[in-house]
Amino acid sequence: MGKRSLLTVILTAFGAVLAQMGAAQIVATPPRWYKGNLHTHTINSDGDSPPYDVLAWYKRNGYHFLVITDHNTFTDPALFDTNPNDNFLLVGGEEVTNARTVHVNAVGISRVIPRQNGSTVTELLQASIDAVRAQGGLPLINHPNFGWAFTATEMLPLKRTALLEIASGHPLVNHSGDGRIPSTEQMWDQLLSAGVRIYGVAVDDAHNVREEFSRTRANPGLGWVVVRATGLTRENILAALGGGDFYASTGVTLKEIRPTSTSLEVELPPASPTTSSPPHFRVVFIGKDGRELSVSNDNPAIYSFVGNEGYVRARIEDSNGLRAWTQPVFLGGVR
Ligand SMILES: [Zn+2]
Ligand SMILES: [Zn+2]
């Protein structure tokens, strides 16, 4: 039984107990989708805008939450996220950074994490992951191909992993690899196939929020996550991210993701009747070792498990090159 289906059983049992207690007046908040960016810089490191301006950009552009992740610098959300009623949440963060270009984002921390030490890339990654976990945060392994710093080989021994960057708006992170060095999405499959539980995210890694926007600058609005939660709180966002109840996107919006014990179903919103050239979509279902299991143009797209896939995840591709990625449903054998 997957983590989510177990959660469903617990919630259902909890609901039954409440009903028996005559607590009919307690109405559960239905979960909804919240859009956020987990990787952003400000003038607190090498970004070009003050935190409040960066926050304001994301708020204006339809986001619900943001993590400011300056290099080895913690930006206190309480100083900038001062309106509790604006349906926008700033989550504490930092990009734990060292000279070997091993960068790990700390999502949901509350005080600074110093530069970590280690004699190998694996040691540096593990030290950073442990420091983030020690604060109840989620470690996000950033851009392995930035500076061609490391591959799945260095990540395979890691413990207590949570998130891996598989897409980014940053122009220098080489996420597609070169055919010999794998793409970060291929690295993700290598980790999942070896039994490492880690979820894939898309981020902005934005540095340039002012002046002109161009493909050579690290602008905002290019990669994000959409999490399913019952309310916009740090705890809910971290629980959804840590439990894989979210999708990553560089531009494709999903209506619903339905993982069950027998299938994975992906539903896209209906095309807008006012769009003159609506994009077409295909949904690629992927299993262990990155194996393509099936491709569907249906909406919803449904993949029924055979049982030997190891895990099943979906990549949704639109006809303009934009993508979304669901998180894997584990079919056993994954720690
Ligand atoms: Zn970085
Ligand atoms: Zn960064």
Short mmCIF file of N, CA and C in Angstrom, two decimals, residues 65-240:
data_model
loop_
_atom_site.label_atom_id
_atom_site.label_comp_id
_atom_site.label_asym_id
_atom_site.label_seq_id
_atom_site.Cartn_x
_atom_site.Cartn_y
_atom_site.Cartn_z
N PHE A 65 2.86 30.44 -2.70
CA PHE A 65 3.95 30.41 -1.72
C PHE A 65 5.30 30.51 -2.43
N LEU A 66 6.29 30.91 -1.63
CA LEU A 66 7.64 31.15 -2.15
C LEU A 66 8.65 30.80 -1.07
N VAL A 67 9.77 30.21 -1.50
CA VAL A 67 10.89 29.97 -0.59
C VAL A 67 12.06 30.80 -1.11
N ILE A 68 12.53 31.75 -0.32
CA ILE A 68 13.72 32.53 -0.67
C ILE A 68 14.93 31.73 -0.20
N THR A 69 15.83 31.45 -1.14
CA THR A 69 16.94 30.53 -0.85
C THR A 69 18.26 31.19 -1.24
N ASP A 70 18.68 32.16 -0.44
CA ASP A 70 19.97 32.79 -0.72
C ASP A 70 21.12 31.91 -0.23
N HIS A 71 22.27 32.07 -0.90
CA HIS A 71 23.42 31.24 -0.59
C HIS A 71 23.88 31.47 0.86
N ASN A 72 23.82 30.41 1.63
CA ASN A 72 24.30 30.42 3.02
C ASN A 72 23.77 31.61 3.84
N THR A 73 22.58 32.04 3.50
CA THR A 73 21.95 33.17 4.20
C THR A 73 20.48 32.83 4.42
N PHE A 74 20.00 33.01 5.64
CA PHE A 74 18.60 32.75 5.93
C PHE A 74 17.83 34.07 5.90
N THR A 75 16.74 34.09 5.15
CA THR A 75 15.87 35.27 5.12
C THR A 75 14.64 34.94 5.96
N ASP A 76 14.45 35.69 7.03
CA ASP A 76 13.36 35.41 7.97
C ASP A 76 12.02 35.79 7.34
N PRO A 77 11.11 34.81 7.12
CA PRO A 77 9.83 35.14 6.49
C PRO A 77 9.04 36.19 7.27
N ALA A 78 9.17 36.18 8.61
CA ALA A 78 8.36 37.09 9.44
C ALA A 78 8.63 38.55 9.11
N LEU A 79 9.80 38.87 8.59
CA LEU A 79 10.14 40.26 8.28
C LEU A 79 9.44 40.76 7.02
N PHE A 80 9.06 39.85 6.14
CA PHE A 80 8.54 40.26 4.82
C PHE A 80 7.11 39.78 4.56
N ASP A 81 6.72 38.68 5.16
CA ASP A 81 5.38 38.13 4.95
C ASP A 81 4.51 38.60 6.10
N THR A 82 4.07 39.84 6.04
CA THR A 82 3.44 40.47 7.20
C THR A 82 1.92 40.49 7.14
N ASN A 83 1.33 40.10 6.00
CA ASN A 83 -0.13 40.11 5.88
C ASN A 83 -0.64 38.66 5.96
N PRO A 84 -1.30 38.29 7.07
CA PRO A 84 -1.76 36.90 7.20
C PRO A 84 -2.99 36.59 6.34
N ASN A 85 -3.59 37.60 5.73
CA ASN A 85 -4.86 37.39 5.01
C ASN A 85 -4.74 37.55 3.50
N ASP A 86 -3.52 37.45 2.95
CA ASP A 86 -3.37 37.72 1.52
C ASP A 86 -3.25 36.44 0.69
N ASN A 87 -3.50 35.27 1.33
CA ASN A 87 -3.41 34.00 0.59
C ASN A 87 -2.05 33.84 -0.08
N PHE A 88 -1.02 34.28 0.63
CA PHE A 88 0.36 34.12 0.14
C PHE A 88 1.25 33.82 1.34
N LEU A 89 2.14 32.82 1.16
CA LEU A 89 2.97 32.37 2.28
C LEU A 89 4.44 32.37 1.88
N LEU A 90 5.26 33.02 2.70
CA LEU A 90 6.70 32.93 2.53
C LEU A 90 7.22 31.86 3.49
N VAL A 91 7.94 30.89 2.95
CA VAL A 91 8.46 29.78 3.75
C VAL A 91 9.96 30.00 3.92
N GLY A 92 10.48 29.78 5.12
CA GLY A 92 11.90 30.00 5.39
C GLY A 92 12.80 29.08 4.58
N GLY A 93 13.90 29.63 4.08
CA GLY A 93 14.78 28.80 3.26
C GLY A 93 16.18 29.36 3.12
N GLU A 94 17.01 28.58 2.47
CA GLU A 94 18.42 28.93 2.24
C GLU A 94 18.97 27.96 1.20
N GLU A 95 19.97 28.38 0.44
CA GLU A 95 20.68 27.43 -0.43
C GLU A 95 22.03 27.15 0.22
N VAL A 96 22.14 25.97 0.83
CA VAL A 96 23.38 25.58 1.50
C VAL A 96 24.39 25.28 0.39
N THR A 97 25.48 26.05 0.40
CA THR A 97 26.37 26.14 -0.76
C THR A 97 27.81 25.95 -0.34
N ASN A 98 28.59 25.27 -1.18
CA ASN A 98 30.03 25.20 -0.91
C ASN A 98 30.82 25.27 -2.20
N ALA A 99 32.14 25.28 -2.05
CA ALA A 99 33.02 25.56 -3.19
C ALA A 99 33.00 24.46 -4.24
N ARG A 100 32.50 23.26 -3.91
CA ARG A 100 32.47 22.17 -4.90
C ARG A 100 31.18 22.17 -5.72
N THR A 101 30.44 23.28 -5.67
CA THR A 101 29.19 23.43 -6.41
C THR A 101 28.18 22.36 -6.00
N VAL A 102 28.24 21.97 -4.74
CA VAL A 102 27.22 21.10 -4.18
C VAL A 102 26.23 22.00 -3.46
N HIS A 103 25.04 22.16 -4.05
CA HIS A 103 24.06 23.10 -3.52
C HIS A 103 22.81 22.34 -3.09
N VAL A 104 22.41 22.52 -1.85
CA VAL A 104 21.20 21.86 -1.33
C VAL A 104 20.29 22.93 -0.74
N ASN A 105 19.07 23.02 -1.26
CA ASN A 105 18.13 23.98 -0.68
C ASN A 105 17.54 23.43 0.61
N ALA A 106 17.40 24.33 1.58
CA ALA A 106 16.76 24.00 2.84
C ALA A 106 15.37 24.62 2.80
N VAL A 107 14.36 23.79 2.66
CA VAL A 107 12.97 24.28 2.53
C VAL A 107 12.27 24.14 3.88
N GLY A 108 11.87 25.28 4.45
CA GLY A 108 11.10 25.24 5.68
C GLY A 108 11.93 25.33 6.95
N ILE A 109 13.16 25.87 6.84
CA ILE A 109 13.99 26.02 8.05
C ILE A 109 13.66 27.34 8.75
N SER A 110 14.19 27.51 9.97
CA SER A 110 13.90 28.73 10.72
C SER A 110 15.15 29.46 11.21
N ARG A 111 16.32 28.94 10.92
CA ARG A 111 17.55 29.67 11.24
C ARG A 111 18.65 29.21 10.27
N VAL A 112 19.70 30.02 10.19
CA VAL A 112 20.72 29.80 9.16
C VAL A 112 21.45 28.46 9.38
N ILE A 113 21.79 27.83 8.28
CA ILE A 113 22.65 26.63 8.29
C ILE A 113 24.00 27.07 7.74
N PRO A 114 25.09 26.85 8.46
CA PRO A 114 26.40 27.28 7.95
C PRO A 114 26.87 26.40 6.80
N ARG A 115 27.83 26.88 6.06
CA ARG A 115 28.49 26.09 5.02
C ARG A 115 28.91 24.74 5.60
N GLN A 116 28.64 23.66 4.86
CA GLN A 116 28.95 22.31 5.38
C GLN A 116 30.30 21.82 4.88
N ASN A 117 30.85 20.86 5.60
CA ASN A 117 32.15 20.31 5.24
C ASN A 117 32.03 18.83 4.85
N GLY A 118 33.00 18.39 4.07
CA GLY A 118 33.03 16.99 3.66
C GLY A 118 34.14 16.82 2.64
N SER A 119 34.72 15.61 2.58
CA SER A 119 35.84 15.44 1.66
C SER A 119 35.38 14.91 0.30
N THR A 120 34.13 14.46 0.21
CA THR A 120 33.60 14.00 -1.08
C THR A 120 32.27 14.70 -1.34
N VAL A 121 31.82 14.63 -2.59
CA VAL A 121 30.51 15.20 -2.93
C VAL A 121 29.41 14.53 -2.10
N THR A 122 29.49 13.21 -1.97
CA THR A 122 28.47 12.49 -1.19
C THR A 122 28.45 12.97 0.26
N GLU A 123 29.63 13.14 0.84
CA GLU A 123 29.69 13.63 2.23
C GLU A 123 29.11 15.03 2.36
N LEU A 124 29.41 15.89 1.38
CA LEU A 124 28.87 17.26 1.41
C LEU A 124 27.35 17.25 1.27
N LEU A 125 26.86 16.42 0.34
CA LEU A 125 25.40 16.31 0.17
C LEU A 125 24.75 15.80 1.45
N GLN A 126 25.32 14.73 2.02
CA GLN A 126 24.70 14.14 3.21
C GLN A 126 24.74 15.10 4.39
N ALA A 127 25.87 15.82 4.57
CA ALA A 127 25.97 16.78 5.67
C ALA A 127 24.91 17.87 5.51
N SER A 128 24.71 18.33 4.28
CA SER A 128 23.71 19.38 4.03
C SER A 128 22.31 18.83 4.29
N ILE A 129 22.03 17.63 3.79
CA ILE A 129 20.71 17.01 4.00
C ILE A 129 20.43 16.86 5.50
N ASP A 130 21.43 16.38 6.24
CA ASP A 130 21.23 16.17 7.68
C ASP A 130 20.99 17.48 8.42
N ALA A 131 21.70 18.55 8.00
CA ALA A 131 21.52 19.85 8.66
C ALA A 131 20.11 20.39 8.39
N VAL A 132 19.58 20.16 7.20
CA VAL A 132 18.22 20.62 6.88
C VAL A 132 17.21 19.80 7.67
N ARG A 133 17.38 18.49 7.67
CA ARG A 133 16.46 17.61 8.41
C ARG A 133 16.46 17.92 9.90
N ALA A 134 17.62 18.32 10.44
CA ALA A 134 17.73 18.61 11.88
C ALA A 134 16.81 19.76 12.28
N GLN A 135 16.43 20.61 11.30
CA GLN A 135 15.51 21.72 11.60
C GLN A 135 14.08 21.41 11.17
N GLY A 136 13.82 20.15 10.82
CA GLY A 136 12.48 19.80 10.36
C GLY A 136 12.19 20.28 8.95
N GLY A 137 13.24 20.68 8.23
CA GLY A 137 13.05 21.14 6.85
C GLY A 137 13.18 19.99 5.86
N LEU A 138 12.93 20.32 4.59
CA LEU A 138 13.08 19.33 3.52
C LEU A 138 14.29 19.69 2.66
N PRO A 139 15.22 18.76 2.49
CA PRO A 139 16.38 19.02 1.63
C PRO A 139 16.03 18.84 0.15
N LEU A 140 16.43 19.81 -0.64
CA LEU A 140 16.22 19.76 -2.10
C LEU A 140 17.60 19.80 -2.76
N ILE A 141 17.98 18.70 -3.42
CA ILE A 141 19.28 18.63 -4.11
C ILE A 141 19.16 19.40 -5.42
N ASN A 142 19.97 20.46 -5.55
CA ASN A 142 19.86 21.35 -6.71
C ASN A 142 20.78 20.94 -7.85
N HIS A 143 20.34 21.23 -9.06
CA HIS A 143 21.14 21.23 -10.30
C HIS A 143 22.45 20.42 -10.29
N PRO A 144 22.36 19.07 -10.31
CA PRO A 144 23.60 18.25 -10.33
C PRO A 144 24.54 18.62 -11.50
N ASN A 145 23.97 19.03 -12.64
CA ASN A 145 24.80 19.32 -13.81
C ASN A 145 25.30 20.77 -13.88
N PHE A 146 25.03 21.57 -12.86
CA PHE A 146 25.62 22.91 -12.81
C PHE A 146 27.10 22.74 -12.48
N GLY A 147 27.96 23.19 -13.39
CA GLY A 147 29.40 22.91 -13.22
C GLY A 147 29.71 21.43 -13.38
N TRP A 148 28.74 20.65 -13.91
CA TRP A 148 28.87 19.19 -14.07
C TRP A 148 29.42 18.61 -12.76
N ALA A 149 28.77 19.01 -11.65
CA ALA A 149 29.33 18.75 -10.33
C ALA A 149 29.21 17.29 -9.89
N PHE A 150 28.06 16.64 -10.17
CA PHE A 150 27.91 15.25 -9.72
C PHE A 150 26.78 14.59 -10.49
N THR A 151 26.69 13.27 -10.35
CA THR A 151 25.66 12.48 -11.05
C THR A 151 24.95 11.60 -10.03
N ALA A 152 24.15 10.66 -10.51
CA ALA A 152 23.44 9.75 -9.61
C ALA A 152 24.42 8.93 -8.76
N THR A 153 25.61 8.65 -9.31
CA THR A 153 26.59 7.84 -8.57
C THR A 153 26.85 8.42 -7.18
N GLU A 154 27.02 9.75 -7.13
CA GLU A 154 27.30 10.39 -5.84
C GLU A 154 26.06 10.47 -4.96
N MET A 155 24.85 10.40 -5.57
CA MET A 155 23.61 10.52 -4.79
C MET A 155 23.09 9.18 -4.29
N LEU A 156 23.49 8.08 -4.94
CA LEU A 156 22.92 6.77 -4.59
C LEU A 156 23.10 6.39 -3.12
N PRO A 157 24.25 6.71 -2.46
CA PRO A 157 24.39 6.29 -1.06
C PRO A 157 23.62 7.17 -0.07
N LEU A 158 22.95 8.23 -0.53
CA LEU A 158 22.37 9.21 0.39
C LEU A 158 21.19 8.65 1.17
N LYS A 159 21.06 9.11 2.41
CA LYS A 159 19.92 8.77 3.27
C LYS A 159 19.10 10.04 3.52
N ARG A 160 17.84 9.84 3.86
CA ARG A 160 16.93 10.93 4.26
C ARG A 160 16.76 11.99 3.18
N THR A 161 16.81 11.55 1.91
CA THR A 161 16.58 12.48 0.80
C THR A 161 15.09 12.88 0.77
N ALA A 162 14.81 13.95 0.06
CA ALA A 162 13.40 14.37 -0.09
C ALA A 162 13.12 14.79 -1.53
N LEU A 163 13.86 15.79 -2.03
CA LEU A 163 13.53 16.40 -3.32
C LEU A 163 14.77 16.54 -4.20
N LEU A 164 14.54 16.44 -5.52
CA LEU A 164 15.62 16.60 -6.50
C LEU A 164 15.14 17.56 -7.60
N GLU A 165 16.01 18.52 -7.93
CA GLU A 165 15.69 19.46 -9.01
C GLU A 165 15.82 18.75 -10.36
N ILE A 166 14.72 18.68 -11.13
CA ILE A 166 14.78 18.06 -12.46
C ILE A 166 14.53 19.06 -13.58
N ALA A 167 14.11 20.28 -13.22
CA ALA A 167 13.91 21.32 -14.24
C ALA A 167 14.10 22.67 -13.56
N SER A 168 14.59 23.65 -14.34
CA SER A 168 14.94 24.94 -13.75
C SER A 168 14.86 26.02 -14.80
N GLY A 169 14.56 27.23 -14.35
CA GLY A 169 14.58 28.38 -15.26
C GLY A 169 15.96 28.97 -15.42
N HIS A 170 16.91 28.50 -14.63
CA HIS A 170 18.28 29.04 -14.69
C HIS A 170 18.94 28.62 -16.00
N PRO A 171 19.60 29.56 -16.71
CA PRO A 171 20.13 29.22 -18.04
C PRO A 171 21.42 28.40 -18.04
N LEU A 172 22.04 28.14 -16.89
CA LEU A 172 23.37 27.50 -16.89
C LEU A 172 23.41 26.15 -16.16
N VAL A 173 22.27 25.52 -15.94
CA VAL A 173 22.28 24.34 -15.08
C VAL A 173 22.30 23.00 -15.85
N ASN A 174 22.27 23.04 -17.17
CA ASN A 174 22.51 21.83 -17.98
C ASN A 174 21.61 20.66 -17.62
N HIS A 175 20.35 20.94 -17.32
CA HIS A 175 19.46 19.87 -16.84
C HIS A 175 19.26 18.75 -17.86
N SER A 176 19.45 19.04 -19.16
CA SER A 176 19.21 18.00 -20.17
C SER A 176 20.40 17.07 -20.35
N GLY A 177 21.53 17.33 -19.69
CA GLY A 177 22.70 16.47 -19.88
C GLY A 177 23.25 16.58 -21.28
N ASP A 178 24.14 15.65 -21.64
CA ASP A 178 24.74 15.73 -22.99
C ASP A 178 24.67 14.41 -23.73
N GLY A 179 23.90 13.45 -23.22
CA GLY A 179 23.83 12.14 -23.89
C GLY A 179 24.78 11.14 -23.24
N ARG A 180 25.90 11.62 -22.72
CA ARG A 180 26.80 10.75 -21.95
C ARG A 180 26.53 10.99 -20.46
N ILE A 181 26.58 12.25 -20.07
CA ILE A 181 26.17 12.60 -18.72
C ILE A 181 24.63 12.72 -18.74
N PRO A 182 23.95 11.97 -17.89
CA PRO A 182 22.48 11.92 -17.97
C PRO A 182 21.82 13.27 -17.66
N SER A 183 20.60 13.40 -18.16
CA SER A 183 19.76 14.52 -17.74
C SER A 183 19.40 14.32 -16.27
N THR A 184 18.95 15.39 -15.62
CA THR A 184 18.59 15.23 -14.21
C THR A 184 17.33 14.38 -14.06
N GLU A 185 16.48 14.36 -15.11
CA GLU A 185 15.31 13.47 -15.04
C GLU A 185 15.77 12.00 -15.11
N GLN A 186 16.79 11.73 -15.94
CA GLN A 186 17.34 10.35 -15.97
C GLN A 186 17.97 9.99 -14.63
N MET A 187 18.68 10.96 -14.02
CA MET A 187 19.27 10.69 -12.70
C MET A 187 18.17 10.35 -11.69
N TRP A 188 17.04 11.07 -11.81
CA TRP A 188 15.90 10.80 -10.92
C TRP A 188 15.47 9.34 -11.06
N ASP A 189 15.33 8.87 -12.30
CA ASP A 189 14.95 7.47 -12.51
C ASP A 189 16.01 6.50 -11.98
N GLN A 190 17.29 6.88 -12.11
CA GLN A 190 18.34 6.01 -11.58
C GLN A 190 18.20 5.87 -10.07
N LEU A 191 17.91 6.98 -9.40
CA LEU A 191 17.76 6.94 -7.94
C LEU A 191 16.53 6.14 -7.55
N LEU A 192 15.39 6.43 -8.20
CA LEU A 192 14.15 5.72 -7.88
C LEU A 192 14.32 4.22 -8.12
N SER A 193 14.99 3.87 -9.21
CA SER A 193 15.15 2.46 -9.58
C SER A 193 16.03 1.72 -8.58
N ALA A 194 16.94 2.47 -7.92
CA ALA A 194 17.82 1.85 -6.92
C ALA A 194 17.18 1.85 -5.53
N GLY A 195 15.95 2.36 -5.44
CA GLY A 195 15.25 2.31 -4.16
C GLY A 195 15.37 3.58 -3.33
N VAL A 196 15.89 4.66 -3.90
CA VAL A 196 15.98 5.92 -3.16
C VAL A 196 14.67 6.67 -3.34
N ARG A 197 14.01 7.00 -2.23
CA ARG A 197 12.74 7.71 -2.31
C ARG A 197 13.03 9.21 -2.41
N ILE A 198 12.76 9.77 -3.57
CA ILE A 198 13.04 11.19 -3.80
C ILE A 198 12.05 11.70 -4.85
N TYR A 199 11.58 12.92 -4.66
CA TYR A 199 10.57 13.47 -5.56
C TYR A 199 11.17 14.57 -6.43
N GLY A 200 10.66 14.69 -7.65
CA GLY A 200 11.21 15.63 -8.63
C GLY A 200 10.51 16.98 -8.60
N VAL A 201 11.30 18.04 -8.61
CA VAL A 201 10.71 19.39 -8.60
C VAL A 201 11.27 20.24 -9.74
N ALA A 202 10.47 21.20 -10.17
CA ALA A 202 10.91 22.24 -11.10
C ALA A 202 10.97 23.55 -10.32
N VAL A 203 11.97 24.35 -10.62
CA VAL A 203 12.20 25.60 -9.87
C VAL A 203 12.56 26.72 -10.83
N ASP A 204 12.56 27.94 -10.29
CA ASP A 204 13.06 29.09 -11.05
C ASP A 204 14.57 29.27 -10.90
N ASP A 205 15.09 29.09 -9.67
CA ASP A 205 16.46 29.53 -9.36
C ASP A 205 16.63 30.97 -9.86
N ALA A 206 15.61 31.78 -9.61
CA ALA A 206 15.58 33.15 -10.14
C ALA A 206 16.61 34.03 -9.45
N HIS A 207 17.31 34.80 -10.25
CA HIS A 207 18.24 35.82 -9.73
C HIS A 207 17.86 37.21 -10.24
N ASN A 208 17.16 37.25 -11.39
CA ASN A 208 16.93 38.52 -12.08
C ASN A 208 15.43 38.80 -12.19
N VAL A 209 14.97 39.64 -11.29
CA VAL A 209 13.53 39.94 -11.23
C VAL A 209 13.26 41.35 -11.76
N ARG A 210 14.32 42.12 -12.04
CA ARG A 210 14.16 43.47 -12.56
C ARG A 210 14.89 43.59 -13.92
N GLU A 211 14.68 44.72 -14.60
CA GLU A 211 15.25 44.97 -15.92
C GLU A 211 14.75 43.92 -16.92
N GLU A 212 15.46 43.72 -18.04
CA GLU A 212 14.84 42.91 -19.10
C GLU A 212 14.82 41.42 -18.75
N PHE A 213 13.78 40.74 -19.27
CA PHE A 213 13.69 39.29 -19.12
C PHE A 213 14.22 38.67 -20.41
N SER A 214 15.13 37.72 -20.31
CA SER A 214 15.65 37.08 -21.51
C SER A 214 16.11 35.67 -21.18
N ARG A 215 16.37 34.88 -22.22
CA ARG A 215 16.78 33.49 -22.03
C ARG A 215 18.16 33.37 -21.41
N THR A 216 18.94 34.44 -21.43
CA THR A 216 20.28 34.37 -20.85
C THR A 216 20.29 34.84 -19.39
N ARG A 217 19.14 35.22 -18.87
CA ARG A 217 19.08 35.68 -17.48
C ARG A 217 18.22 34.72 -16.67
N ALA A 218 18.46 34.68 -15.36
CA ALA A 218 17.72 33.76 -14.49
C ALA A 218 16.46 34.47 -13.99
N ASN A 219 15.43 34.44 -14.83
CA ASN A 219 14.19 35.17 -14.54
C ASN A 219 13.19 34.28 -13.79
N PRO A 220 12.20 34.89 -13.17
CA PRO A 220 11.19 34.11 -12.45
C PRO A 220 10.08 33.62 -13.39
N GLY A 221 9.26 32.68 -12.91
CA GLY A 221 8.06 32.25 -13.62
C GLY A 221 8.26 31.11 -14.58
N LEU A 222 9.38 30.36 -14.48
CA LEU A 222 9.71 29.34 -15.49
C LEU A 222 9.58 27.91 -14.99
N GLY A 223 9.66 27.69 -13.70
CA GLY A 223 9.54 26.33 -13.15
C GLY A 223 8.94 26.41 -11.76
N TRP A 224 8.01 25.51 -11.42
CA TRP A 224 7.34 25.60 -10.12
C TRP A 224 6.79 24.25 -9.71
N VAL A 225 6.25 24.21 -8.49
CA VAL A 225 5.54 23.03 -8.02
C VAL A 225 4.10 23.45 -7.68
N VAL A 226 3.19 22.48 -7.75
CA VAL A 226 1.80 22.70 -7.35
C VAL A 226 1.47 21.60 -6.36
N VAL A 227 1.20 21.99 -5.12
CA VAL A 227 1.00 21.00 -4.06
C VAL A 227 -0.48 20.91 -3.69
N ARG A 228 -0.88 19.73 -3.21
CA ARG A 228 -2.26 19.53 -2.79
C ARG A 228 -2.30 19.62 -1.26
N ALA A 229 -3.06 20.58 -0.74
CA ALA A 229 -3.09 20.77 0.71
C ALA A 229 -4.46 21.31 1.12
N THR A 230 -4.75 21.16 2.42
CA THR A 230 -6.05 21.63 2.92
C THR A 230 -5.97 23.06 3.43
N GLY A 231 -4.82 23.68 3.35
CA GLY A 231 -4.69 25.07 3.78
C GLY A 231 -3.27 25.53 3.56
N LEU A 232 -3.10 26.84 3.47
CA LEU A 232 -1.79 27.40 3.13
C LEU A 232 -0.98 27.66 4.40
N THR A 233 -0.36 26.59 4.92
CA THR A 233 0.53 26.73 6.07
C THR A 233 1.86 26.05 5.75
N ARG A 234 2.90 26.46 6.48
CA ARG A 234 4.21 25.82 6.30
C ARG A 234 4.09 24.31 6.49
N GLU A 235 3.37 23.89 7.52
CA GLU A 235 3.26 22.46 7.83
C GLU A 235 2.59 21.71 6.69
N ASN A 236 1.50 22.28 6.17
CA ASN A 236 0.78 21.61 5.07
C ASN A 236 1.64 21.52 3.81
N ILE A 237 2.35 22.60 3.50
CA ILE A 237 3.18 22.61 2.29
C ILE A 237 4.30 21.57 2.42
N LEU A 238 4.96 21.55 3.59
CA LEU A 238 6.05 20.58 3.79
C LEU A 238 5.53 19.15 3.77
N ALA A 239 4.34 18.93 4.34
CA ALA A 239 3.78 17.57 4.36
C ALA A 239 3.48 17.11 2.93
N ALA A 240 2.91 17.98 2.11
CA ALA A 240 2.58 17.61 0.73
C ALA A 240 3.86 17.34 -0.07
#
